[in-house]
mmCIF file of C-alpha atoms and ligand atoms in Angstrom:
data_model
loop_
_atom_site.group_PDB
_atom_site.id
_atom_site.type_symbol
_atom_site.label_atom_id
_atom_site.label_comp_id
_atom_site.label_asym_id
_atom_site.label_seq_id
_atom_site.Cartn_x
_atom_site.Cartn_y
_atom_site.Cartn_z
ATOM 1 C CA MET P 70 39.003 4.066 -59.822
ATOM 2 C CA LYS P 71 36.745 6.027 -57.875
ATOM 3 C CA PRO P 72 38.752 9.181 -56.252
ATOM 4 C CA LEU P 73 39.708 9.041 -52.735
ATOM 5 C CA ARG P 74 37.026 11.357 -50.663
ATOM 6 C CA ARG P 75 38.719 13.875 -48.405
ATOM 7 C CA ARG P 76 37.014 14.241 -45.221
ATOM 8 C CA ALA P 77 38.356 16.778 -42.491
ATOM 9 C CA ALA P 78 38.685 14.800 -38.885
ATOM 10 C CA ALA P 79 36.299 16.093 -36.398
ATOM 11 C CA ARG P 80 38.239 18.527 -33.865
ATOM 12 C CA PRO P 81 39.000 16.157 -30.904
ATOM 13 C CA ILE P 82 36.071 16.236 -28.381
ATOM 14 C CA GLU P 83 38.440 17.172 -25.682
ATOM 15 C CA ALA P 84 39.537 20.231 -27.913
ATOM 16 C CA ARG P 85 36.222 21.573 -28.496
ATOM 17 C CA ALA P 86 34.857 24.871 -26.668
ATOM 18 C CA ARG P 87 32.650 23.570 -23.825
ATOM 19 C CA LEU P 88 30.506 24.992 -21.527
ATOM 20 C CA PRO P 89 30.690 23.909 -17.859
ATOM 21 C CA TYR P 90 28.575 21.378 -16.045
ATOM 22 C CA PRO P 91 25.308 23.823 -15.447
ATOM 23 C CA ASP P 92 23.341 23.341 -12.099
ATOM 24 C CA GLY P 93 19.732 22.208 -11.788
ATOM 25 C CA TRP P 94 17.373 19.091 -12.170
ATOM 26 C CA PHE P 95 18.650 16.197 -14.483
ATOM 27 C CA ALA P 96 17.068 13.002 -15.135
ATOM 28 C CA VAL P 97 18.904 9.752 -14.076
ATOM 29 C CA ALA P 98 16.033 7.288 -15.126
ATOM 30 C CA PHE P 99 12.615 6.544 -16.124
ATOM 31 C CA GLY P 100 10.238 5.838 -13.540
ATOM 32 C CA LYS P 101 9.375 2.619 -14.664
ATOM 33 C CA GLU P 102 12.988 1.560 -15.662
ATOM 34 C CA LEU P 103 13.394 2.076 -11.312
ATOM 35 C CA THR P 104 10.553 -0.667 -10.006
ATOM 36 C CA PRO P 105 11.060 -1.196 -6.053
ATOM 37 C CA GLY P 106 14.076 -2.949 -5.140
ATOM 38 C CA THR P 107 16.072 -2.056 -8.367
ATOM 39 C CA VAL P 108 19.635 -0.472 -8.093
ATOM 40 C CA LEU P 109 21.123 1.342 -11.014
ATOM 41 C CA ARG P 110 24.641 2.840 -11.544
ATOM 42 C CA ARG P 111 24.452 6.057 -13.457
ATOM 43 C CA ARG P 112 27.225 8.502 -14.270
ATOM 44 C CA LEU P 113 26.609 12.094 -13.956
ATOM 45 C CA MET P 114 28.646 14.970 -14.449
ATOM 46 C CA GLY P 115 31.873 12.856 -14.547
ATOM 47 C CA GLU P 116 31.237 11.041 -11.211
ATOM 48 C CA GLU P 117 29.447 7.643 -10.352
ATOM 49 C CA ILE P 118 25.721 7.921 -8.554
ATOM 50 C CA VAL P 119 23.717 5.038 -7.301
ATOM 51 C CA VAL P 120 20.017 5.662 -7.815
ATOM 52 C CA TYR P 121 17.726 2.722 -6.105
ATOM 53 C CA ARG P 122 13.921 2.482 -5.013
ATOM 54 C CA THR P 123 13.158 1.091 -1.614
ATOM 55 C CA ARG P 124 10.665 -1.643 -1.660
ATOM 56 C CA ARG P 125 7.990 1.231 -0.369
ATOM 57 C CA GLY P 126 8.709 2.992 -3.413
ATOM 58 C CA ALA P 127 11.063 5.994 -2.367
ATOM 59 C CA PRO P 128 13.314 6.925 -5.214
ATOM 60 C CA LEU P 129 16.556 7.559 -3.784
ATOM 61 C CA ALA P 130 20.064 8.629 -5.086
ATOM 62 C CA VAL P 131 23.605 8.289 -3.044
ATOM 63 C CA ARG P 132 27.476 8.619 -4.035
ATOM 64 C CA PRO P 133 28.447 5.223 -4.461
ATOM 65 C CA TYR P 134 31.047 4.425 -2.374
ATOM 66 C CA CYS P 135 30.661 2.551 0.971
ATOM 67 C CA PRO P 136 32.088 4.449 3.640
ATOM 68 C CA HIS P 137 33.183 0.946 5.242
ATOM 69 C CA LEU P 138 35.898 -0.403 3.108
ATOM 70 C CA GLY P 139 34.885 1.377 -0.130
ATOM 71 C CA ALA P 140 32.722 -0.962 -2.447
ATOM 72 C CA HIS P 141 30.615 0.270 -5.185
ATOM 73 C CA LEU P 142 26.972 0.009 -3.962
ATOM 74 C CA GLY P 143 25.805 -0.118 -7.443
ATOM 75 C CA VAL P 144 27.423 -3.320 -8.361
ATOM 76 C CA GLY P 145 25.763 -6.037 -6.637
ATOM 77 C CA GLY P 146 24.281 -3.723 -3.746
ATOM 78 C CA LYS P 147 20.790 -4.865 -2.921
ATOM 79 C CA VAL P 148 17.566 -3.337 -1.475
ATOM 80 C CA GLU P 149 16.397 -4.956 1.571
ATOM 81 C CA GLY P 150 13.184 -3.469 2.836
ATOM 82 C CA GLU P 151 13.995 0.516 2.959
ATOM 83 C CA ASP P 152 17.858 -0.412 3.123
ATOM 84 C CA LEU P 153 20.506 -0.570 0.653
ATOM 85 C CA VAL P 154 22.934 -3.590 1.268
ATOM 86 C CA CYS P 155 26.441 -3.362 0.618
ATOM 87 C CA PRO P 156 27.702 -6.486 -1.746
ATOM 88 C CA PHE P 157 30.901 -6.512 0.083
ATOM 89 C CA HIS P 158 30.293 -7.146 3.877
ATOM 90 C CA SER P 159 26.457 -6.713 3.665
ATOM 91 C CA PHE P 160 26.225 -3.309 6.263
ATOM 92 C CA ALA P 161 22.904 -1.888 5.524
ATOM 93 C CA PHE P 162 21.992 1.841 5.370
ATOM 94 C CA GLY P 163 18.863 3.187 5.946
ATOM 95 C CA PRO P 164 17.089 5.930 3.496
ATOM 96 C CA ASP P 165 18.707 8.657 5.624
ATOM 97 C CA GLY P 166 22.014 7.168 4.698
ATOM 98 C CA ARG P 167 23.000 6.006 8.052
ATOM 99 C CA CYS P 168 24.579 2.816 8.699
ATOM 100 C CA VAL P 169 22.137 0.990 10.517
ATOM 101 C CA ARG P 170 23.415 -2.830 10.887
ATOM 102 C CA THR P 171 26.804 -4.836 9.885
ATOM 103 C CA GLY P 172 26.929 -7.957 8.319
ATOM 104 C CA TYR P 173 28.420 -9.549 11.321
ATOM 105 C CA GLY P 174 25.237 -8.385 14.000
ATOM 106 C CA THR P 175 27.823 -6.212 15.296
ATOM 107 C CA PRO P 176 26.983 -2.510 16.207
ATOM 108 C CA PRO P 177 27.156 -0.609 13.312
ATOM 109 C CA PRO P 178 29.912 2.460 12.984
ATOM 110 C CA LYS P 179 29.173 6.124 12.753
ATOM 111 C CA ALA P 180 29.054 6.422 9.045
ATOM 112 C CA GLY P 181 26.850 7.155 6.201
ATOM 113 C CA LEU P 182 26.213 7.520 2.509
ATOM 114 C CA THR P 183 25.964 11.130 0.913
ATOM 115 C CA HIS P 184 22.270 11.317 -0.531
ATOM 116 C CA LEU P 185 21.843 13.569 -3.432
ATOM 117 C CA ALA P 186 18.319 15.322 -3.872
ATOM 118 C CA VAL P 187 15.792 13.201 -5.998
ATOM 119 C CA ARG P 188 12.555 14.063 -7.819
ATOM 120 C CA GLU P 189 10.102 11.839 -9.475
ATOM 121 C CA ILE P 190 7.750 13.742 -11.597
ATOM 122 C CA ASN P 191 6.015 13.143 -15.001
ATOM 123 C CA GLY P 192 7.244 9.463 -15.309
ATOM 124 C CA VAL P 193 11.021 10.920 -14.835
ATOM 125 C CA VAL P 194 13.715 10.355 -11.786
ATOM 126 C CA ALA P 195 15.614 13.816 -11.970
ATOM 127 C CA VAL P 196 18.708 14.768 -9.576
ATOM 128 C CA TRP P 197 19.603 17.971 -7.990
ATOM 129 C CA HIS P 198 23.315 19.013 -8.874
ATOM 130 C CA HIS P 199 24.563 22.612 -7.461
ATOM 131 C CA HIS P 200 28.366 23.488 -8.037
ATOM 132 C CA ALA P 201 28.699 24.671 -4.323
ATOM 133 C CA GLY P 202 26.320 21.938 -3.260
ATOM 134 C CA SER P 203 23.582 24.191 -2.167
ATOM 135 C CA PRO P 204 20.356 22.609 -1.946
ATOM 136 C CA PRO P 205 17.313 22.837 -4.604
ATOM 137 C CA ASP P 206 15.844 26.580 -5.254
ATOM 138 C CA TRP P 207 13.298 25.593 -8.090
ATOM 139 C CA GLU P 208 11.477 22.573 -8.728
ATOM 140 C CA LEU P 209 10.672 20.773 -11.860
ATOM 141 C CA PRO P 210 6.756 21.019 -12.584
ATOM 142 C CA ALA P 211 3.964 18.649 -13.025
ATOM 143 C CA VAL P 212 2.821 18.445 -16.529
ATOM 144 C CA PRO P 213 -0.354 16.958 -18.037
ATOM 145 C CA VAL P 214 0.906 13.568 -18.469
ATOM 146 C CA ASP P 215 -2.667 12.203 -17.143
ATOM 147 C CA ARG P 216 -4.083 13.608 -20.436
ATOM 148 C CA TYR P 217 -2.042 11.338 -22.601
ATOM 149 C CA PRO P 218 -1.388 7.580 -22.646
ATOM 150 C CA ALA P 219 1.458 6.061 -21.291
ATOM 151 C CA PRO P 220 4.343 7.282 -23.172
ATOM 152 C CA VAL P 221 7.134 5.618 -25.369
ATOM 153 C CA THR P 222 10.369 6.221 -24.146
ATOM 154 C CA PHE P 223 14.172 6.502 -25.711
ATOM 155 C CA ALA P 224 17.741 7.297 -24.496
ATOM 156 C CA GLN P 225 20.989 7.543 -26.358
ATOM 157 C CA THR P 226 24.026 8.960 -25.112
ATOM 158 C CA ILE P 227 25.849 11.409 -27.596
ATOM 159 C CA VAL P 228 28.567 14.170 -27.547
ATOM 160 C CA ASP P 229 26.736 17.391 -26.719
ATOM 161 C CA HIS P 230 26.094 19.960 -23.996
ATOM 162 C CA PRO P 231 22.477 20.437 -22.143
ATOM 163 C CA GLN P 232 22.539 24.132 -23.091
ATOM 164 C CA GLU P 233 22.814 23.153 -26.977
ATOM 165 C CA VAL P 234 19.765 21.108 -26.909
ATOM 166 C CA VAL P 235 17.742 23.814 -24.839
ATOM 167 C CA GLU P 236 19.070 26.661 -27.421
ATOM 168 C CA ASN P 237 17.426 24.102 -30.191
ATOM 169 C CA ALA P 238 13.844 24.956 -28.958
ATOM 170 C CA VAL P 239 14.637 28.670 -29.828
ATOM 171 C CA ASP P 240 16.787 28.372 -32.938
ATOM 172 C CA LEU P 241 13.966 28.964 -35.387
ATOM 173 C CA GLY P 242 16.310 29.090 -38.517
ATOM 174 C CA HIS P 243 17.078 25.495 -38.097
ATOM 175 C CA VAL P 244 13.768 24.149 -38.182
ATOM 176 C CA GLU P 245 13.541 24.168 -42.211
ATOM 177 C CA SER P 246 17.188 22.843 -42.856
ATOM 178 C CA VAL P 247 17.218 20.074 -40.561
ATOM 179 C CA HIS P 248 13.369 19.310 -39.583
ATOM 180 C CA ARG P 249 12.184 19.836 -43.053
ATOM 181 C CA PHE P 250 9.482 22.120 -41.614
ATOM 182 C CA SER P 251 8.601 25.532 -43.330
ATOM 183 C CA ASN P 252 7.043 28.867 -42.420
ATOM 184 C CA ALA P 253 8.367 28.608 -38.722
ATOM 185 C CA ARG P 254 7.493 31.655 -36.915
ATOM 186 C CA VAL P 255 7.194 32.793 -32.976
ATOM 187 C CA ARG P 256 3.153 32.577 -31.866
ATOM 188 C CA LYS P 257 3.804 33.119 -28.349
ATOM 189 C CA PRO P 258 7.389 35.148 -27.619
ATOM 190 C CA MET P 259 9.779 33.718 -25.244
ATOM 191 C CA ARG P 260 9.301 34.534 -21.641
ATOM 192 C CA LEU P 261 11.886 33.982 -19.043
ATOM 193 C CA ASP P 262 10.931 33.880 -15.528
ATOM 194 C CA GLY P 263 13.720 32.558 -13.106
ATOM 195 C CA ALA P 264 14.347 28.905 -13.877
ATOM 196 C CA ARG P 265 11.485 28.720 -16.546
ATOM 197 C CA MET P 266 11.866 29.452 -20.010
ATOM 198 C CA SER P 267 8.802 29.636 -22.640
ATOM 199 C CA ILE P 268 8.196 29.945 -26.215
ATOM 200 C CA GLY P 269 5.461 29.123 -28.570
ATOM 201 C CA PRO P 270 6.394 28.639 -32.195
ATOM 202 C CA ALA P 271 4.508 27.335 -35.113
ATOM 203 C CA VAL P 272 5.782 25.625 -38.388
ATOM 204 C CA GLN P 273 4.007 23.968 -41.320
ATOM 205 C CA ARG P 274 4.464 20.532 -42.421
ATOM 206 C CA ILE P 275 3.401 19.637 -46.212
ATOM 207 C CA LEU P 276 1.828 15.923 -45.782
ATOM 208 C CA PRO P 277 0.924 13.995 -48.890
ATOM 209 C CA VAL P 278 -3.048 14.447 -49.453
ATOM 210 C CA LEU P 279 -3.760 16.359 -46.608
ATOM 211 C CA GLY P 280 -1.059 19.597 -48.006
ATOM 212 C CA ALA P 281 -0.169 22.269 -45.560
ATOM 213 C CA ILE P 282 -0.563 21.417 -41.927
ATOM 214 C CA ASP P 283 -0.034 23.748 -39.229
ATOM 215 C CA VAL P 284 1.805 22.728 -36.248
ATOM 216 C CA GLU P 285 1.515 24.639 -33.075
ATOM 217 C CA PHE P 286 4.278 24.181 -29.978
ATOM 218 C CA ASP P 287 4.288 25.216 -26.394
ATOM 219 C CA VAL P 288 7.693 24.647 -25.467
ATOM 220 C CA GLU P 289 9.061 24.935 -21.898
ATOM 221 C CA ALA P 290 12.453 24.603 -20.566
ATOM 222 C CA HIS P 291 13.186 24.178 -16.849
ATOM 223 C CA GLY P 292 16.691 24.799 -16.027
ATOM 224 C CA LEU P 293 18.752 23.260 -18.760
ATOM 225 C CA GLY P 294 18.353 19.648 -18.030
ATOM 226 C CA TYR P 295 14.585 19.594 -19.080
ATOM 227 C CA ILE P 296 12.363 20.636 -21.751
ATOM 228 C CA VAL P 297 8.605 19.560 -22.128
ATOM 229 C CA VAL P 298 6.691 20.584 -25.333
ATOM 230 C CA GLU P 299 3.209 20.206 -26.295
ATOM 231 C CA ALA P 300 2.622 20.276 -30.124
ATOM 232 C CA ARG P 301 -1.084 20.598 -31.409
ATOM 233 C CA ILE P 302 -2.132 19.839 -34.871
ATOM 234 C CA PRO P 303 -5.795 21.770 -34.742
ATOM 235 C CA ARG P 304 -6.759 20.551 -38.148
ATOM 236 C CA LEU P 305 -6.259 16.915 -37.196
ATOM 237 C CA ARG P 306 -7.659 17.562 -33.671
ATOM 238 C CA MET P 307 -4.172 15.590 -32.827
ATOM 239 C CA ALA P 308 -1.770 16.622 -29.866
ATOM 240 C CA ALA P 309 1.630 15.075 -28.660
ATOM 241 C CA LEU P 310 3.308 15.630 -25.574
ATOM 242 C CA VAL P 311 6.979 15.264 -25.190
ATOM 243 C CA GLN P 312 9.663 15.469 -22.610
ATOM 244 C CA MET P 313 13.402 16.070 -23.771
ATOM 245 C CA MET P 314 15.875 15.579 -20.978
ATOM 246 C CA ALA P 315 19.848 16.045 -21.265
ATOM 247 C CA THR P 316 22.172 15.003 -18.598
ATOM 248 C CA PRO P 317 25.748 15.258 -18.754
ATOM 249 C CA VAL P 318 27.427 12.351 -18.046
ATOM 250 C CA ASP P 319 31.042 13.714 -18.757
ATOM 251 C CA PRO P 320 32.186 17.284 -20.095
ATOM 252 C CA ALA P 321 31.465 16.275 -23.543
ATOM 253 C CA HIS P 322 28.599 13.863 -23.223
ATOM 254 C CA VAL P 323 25.213 14.069 -22.713
ATOM 255 C CA GLU P 324 22.703 11.038 -21.989
ATOM 256 C CA ILE P 325 19.546 11.961 -24.083
ATOM 257 C CA ARG P 326 16.030 10.871 -22.676
ATOM 258 C CA PHE P 327 13.096 11.469 -24.625
ATOM 259 C CA THR P 328 9.155 10.533 -24.054
ATOM 260 C CA THR P 329 6.480 11.138 -26.194
ATOM 261 C CA ALA P 330 2.540 10.395 -26.131
ATOM 262 C CA ALA P 331 0.023 11.339 -28.743
ATOM 263 C CA ARG P 332 -3.697 12.116 -28.373
ATOM 264 C CA LEU P 333 -6.722 12.374 -30.284
ATOM 265 C CA GLY P 334 -9.306 15.067 -29.751
ATOM 266 C CA ARG P 335 -9.489 15.670 -25.734
ATOM 267 C CA ALA P 336 -9.002 11.857 -24.998
ATOM 268 C CA GLY P 337 -10.128 12.032 -21.462
ATOM 269 C CA ALA P 338 -10.662 9.226 -19.251
ATOM 270 C CA ARG P 339 -7.486 6.530 -19.485
ATOM 271 C CA ASP P 340 -10.632 4.034 -20.333
ATOM 272 C CA SER P 341 -12.272 6.077 -22.890
ATOM 273 C CA VAL P 342 -12.673 4.733 -26.692
ATOM 274 C CA ALA P 343 -10.518 8.260 -27.565
ATOM 275 C CA MET P 344 -7.942 7.048 -24.849
ATOM 276 C CA ARG P 345 -7.718 4.014 -26.442
ATOM 277 C CA ALA P 346 -7.514 5.151 -29.907
ATOM 278 C CA SER P 347 -4.353 7.465 -28.365
ATOM 279 C CA ARG P 348 -2.583 4.514 -27.261
ATOM 280 C CA LEU P 349 -2.536 2.955 -30.646
ATOM 281 C CA LEU P 350 -1.635 6.738 -32.037
ATOM 282 C CA THR P 351 1.588 7.047 -29.676
ATOM 283 C CA LEU P 352 2.740 3.528 -30.956
ATOM 284 C CA ALA P 353 2.218 4.389 -34.253
ATOM 285 C CA LEU P 354 3.949 7.696 -34.291
ATOM 286 C CA ALA P 355 6.562 7.382 -31.369
ATOM 287 C CA ARG P 356 9.417 6.314 -33.405
ATOM 288 C CA SER P 357 8.746 9.244 -36.210
ATOM 289 C CA PHE P 358 8.790 11.922 -33.145
ATOM 290 C CA TRP P 359 12.038 10.432 -32.121
ATOM 291 C CA HIS P 360 13.402 10.065 -35.397
ATOM 292 C CA ASP P 361 12.758 13.974 -35.647
ATOM 293 C CA ILE P 362 14.620 14.344 -32.372
ATOM 294 C CA THR P 363 17.617 12.427 -33.902
ATOM 295 C CA LEU P 364 17.818 14.635 -36.942
ATOM 296 C CA ASP P 365 19.587 17.124 -35.066
ATOM 297 C CA PHE P 366 22.249 14.683 -33.520
ATOM 298 C CA PRO P 367 24.939 14.978 -36.157
ATOM 299 C CA ILE P 368 24.721 18.862 -35.927
ATOM 300 C CA TRP P 369 25.099 18.824 -32.427
ATOM 301 C CA GLN P 370 27.722 15.963 -31.896
ATOM 302 C CA ASN P 371 30.209 17.901 -34.209
ATOM 303 C CA LYS P 372 29.532 21.745 -33.620
ATOM 304 C CA VAL P 373 31.504 23.956 -31.269
ATOM 305 C CA TYR P 374 30.094 26.240 -28.897
ATOM 306 C CA LEU P 375 30.501 29.918 -30.267
ATOM 307 C CA PRO P 376 30.015 32.415 -27.433
ATOM 308 C CA ARG P 377 29.811 35.462 -30.047
ATOM 309 C CA PRO P 378 27.687 33.692 -32.760
ATOM 310 C CA ARG P 379 27.406 35.846 -35.779
ATOM 311 C CA LEU P 380 23.695 36.078 -35.960
ATOM 312 C CA ALA P 381 21.059 37.004 -38.522
ATOM 313 C CA GLN P 382 17.696 38.164 -38.772
ATOM 314 C CA GLY P 383 15.245 35.083 -38.516
ATOM 315 C CA ASP P 384 17.514 33.062 -36.360
ATOM 316 C CA GLY P 385 14.968 33.100 -32.966
ATOM 317 C CA PRO P 386 15.772 34.601 -29.975
ATOM 318 C CA ILE P 387 19.211 33.058 -29.289
ATOM 319 C CA THR P 388 21.026 36.230 -27.448
ATOM 320 C CA PRO P 389 18.167 36.514 -24.811
ATOM 321 C CA PHE P 390 18.239 32.854 -24.283
ATOM 322 C CA ARG P 391 21.911 33.134 -23.556
ATOM 323 C CA ARG P 392 21.747 35.379 -20.990
ATOM 324 C CA TRP P 393 19.106 33.538 -19.528
ATOM 325 C CA ALA P 394 21.189 30.272 -19.227
ATOM 326 C CA ALA P 395 23.985 32.260 -17.966
ATOM 327 C CA GLN P 396 22.173 31.751 -14.573
ATOM 328 C CA PHE P 397 22.835 28.174 -14.234
ATOM 329 C CA TYR P 398 26.443 28.083 -14.341
ATOM 330 C CA PRO P 399 29.035 29.069 -11.509
ATOM 331 C CA PRO P 400 29.358 33.020 -11.275
ATOM 332 C CA GLY P 401 32.157 33.961 -13.779
ATOM 333 C CA ALA P 402 32.039 30.538 -15.558
ATOM 334 C CA ALA P 403 30.142 31.342 -18.582
ATOM 335 C CA THR P 404 29.772 34.642 -19.715
ATOM 336 C CA PRO P 405 26.822 36.152 -21.103
ATOM 337 C CA PRO P 406 26.944 36.810 -25.045
ATOM 338 C CA ASP P 407 27.349 40.843 -24.498
ATOM 339 C CA GLN P 408 30.302 40.388 -22.517
ATOM 340 C CA VAL P 409 32.289 37.972 -24.218
ATOM 341 C CA ASP P 410 35.872 38.904 -25.606
ATOM 342 C CA PRO P 411 35.643 38.507 -29.481
ATOM 343 C CA SER P 412 39.371 37.441 -29.550
ATOM 344 C CA GLN P 413 38.245 34.096 -27.602
ATOM 345 C CA GLN P 414 35.999 32.903 -30.410
ATOM 346 C CA PRO P 415 36.979 29.744 -31.278
ATOM 347 C CA VAL P 416 37.338 28.812 -34.885
ATOM 348 C CA ALA P 417 34.939 26.624 -36.452
ATOM 349 C CA ASP P 418 35.980 23.244 -37.940
ATOM 350 C CA PRO P 419 36.179 23.300 -41.600
ATOM 351 C CA GLY P 420 34.852 20.679 -44.034
ATOM 352 C CA VAL P 421 32.517 17.844 -43.487
ATOM 353 C CA LEU P 422 32.870 16.272 -40.269
ATOM 354 C CA GLU P 423 32.906 12.715 -39.303
ATOM 355 C CA SER P 424 30.001 11.818 -36.578
ATOM 356 C CA GLU P 425 31.138 10.294 -33.274
ATOM 357 C CA GLU P 426 30.192 6.988 -32.548
ATOM 358 C CA GLU P 427 26.824 6.864 -31.214
ATOM 359 C CA HIS P 428 25.568 4.305 -28.646
ATOM 360 C CA SER P 429 22.115 3.779 -27.278
ATOM 361 C CA ARG P 430 20.748 1.709 -24.517
HETATM 362 S S1 FES Z 525 32.834 -2.174 2.045
HETATM 363 FE FE1 FES Z 525 30.452 -1.981 2.037
HETATM 364 S S2 FES Z 525 30.326 -3.521 3.697
HETATM 365 FE FE2 FES Z 525 32.244 -3.459 3.630
HETATM 366 FE FE1 FE2 Z 526 16.022 20.543 -33.948
#
């Protein structure tokens, strides 16, 4: 008879040390999902929101409950022209949120929807969150999506926090153990500039026939919800553009959105031969790029956040990264690493941890 394998149960999600919700821009949809007239229901930081696109093409996001009698506008709500129409009594709300008509032809009440700040950039629809309701004070950048074919996109909800996802980009130590690269090093040191963090790592991968291939990365994070990476393999004249976005849906879960596109040579105009070849390359490689990212998921889904980690040489610039990340939290909510009381350090779970259930859309 086979001996029973003992596995330590993962600490319940709600009992693990968690960072609070960060301020900043967070993706709520890919632009291509939100065709004109589409209404999407989303969860953002423990609350419902409704994201929709008017017939003329403007992406908008509102708090979900109709001020008339409380129906959820994301469940049966419809876009008519530039208005969002409630499914319950057909009251309509204009793009500025104001109620513009009732379903009875009577004068509309003085009521309105609460809009959230929205941006559509690089094929992503993002919503601004600030703990005190302050308006955006920085923007997501335009990245060179035009130099690449249309990306392949993936989305999956996992147990995690956005800071852990961005920290992974400066965590050089895990690149060998988790991603099977070797010779991880920093080509361009980390730079911290307002809401922007950049770093330029390089690694090697051993490929059959080709041997050791150098891969260079330029990584930028803008806040804790948006990462863009350009990866280059100079020897193969190949490059890839990846966007990775982690949006908190509740205190324990993030929805990961990922886009990836690859190109050969300089791949200029959209109809060039090189661009057509790049399109095929993107389709061929997208799933393996996504697979590389998912290798982190079992670690992220079961780890705790240690505010005072026991770091070692070779780790990458985790401490300055965390000082930078502290700016995205309400004052006093996230303690920078050099001010942490060691007695508050949570104890890591021993043993092998069962992974949480995953679900993808
Ligand atoms: S609840 Fe929305 S129109 Fe009545
Ligand atoms: Fe990773």
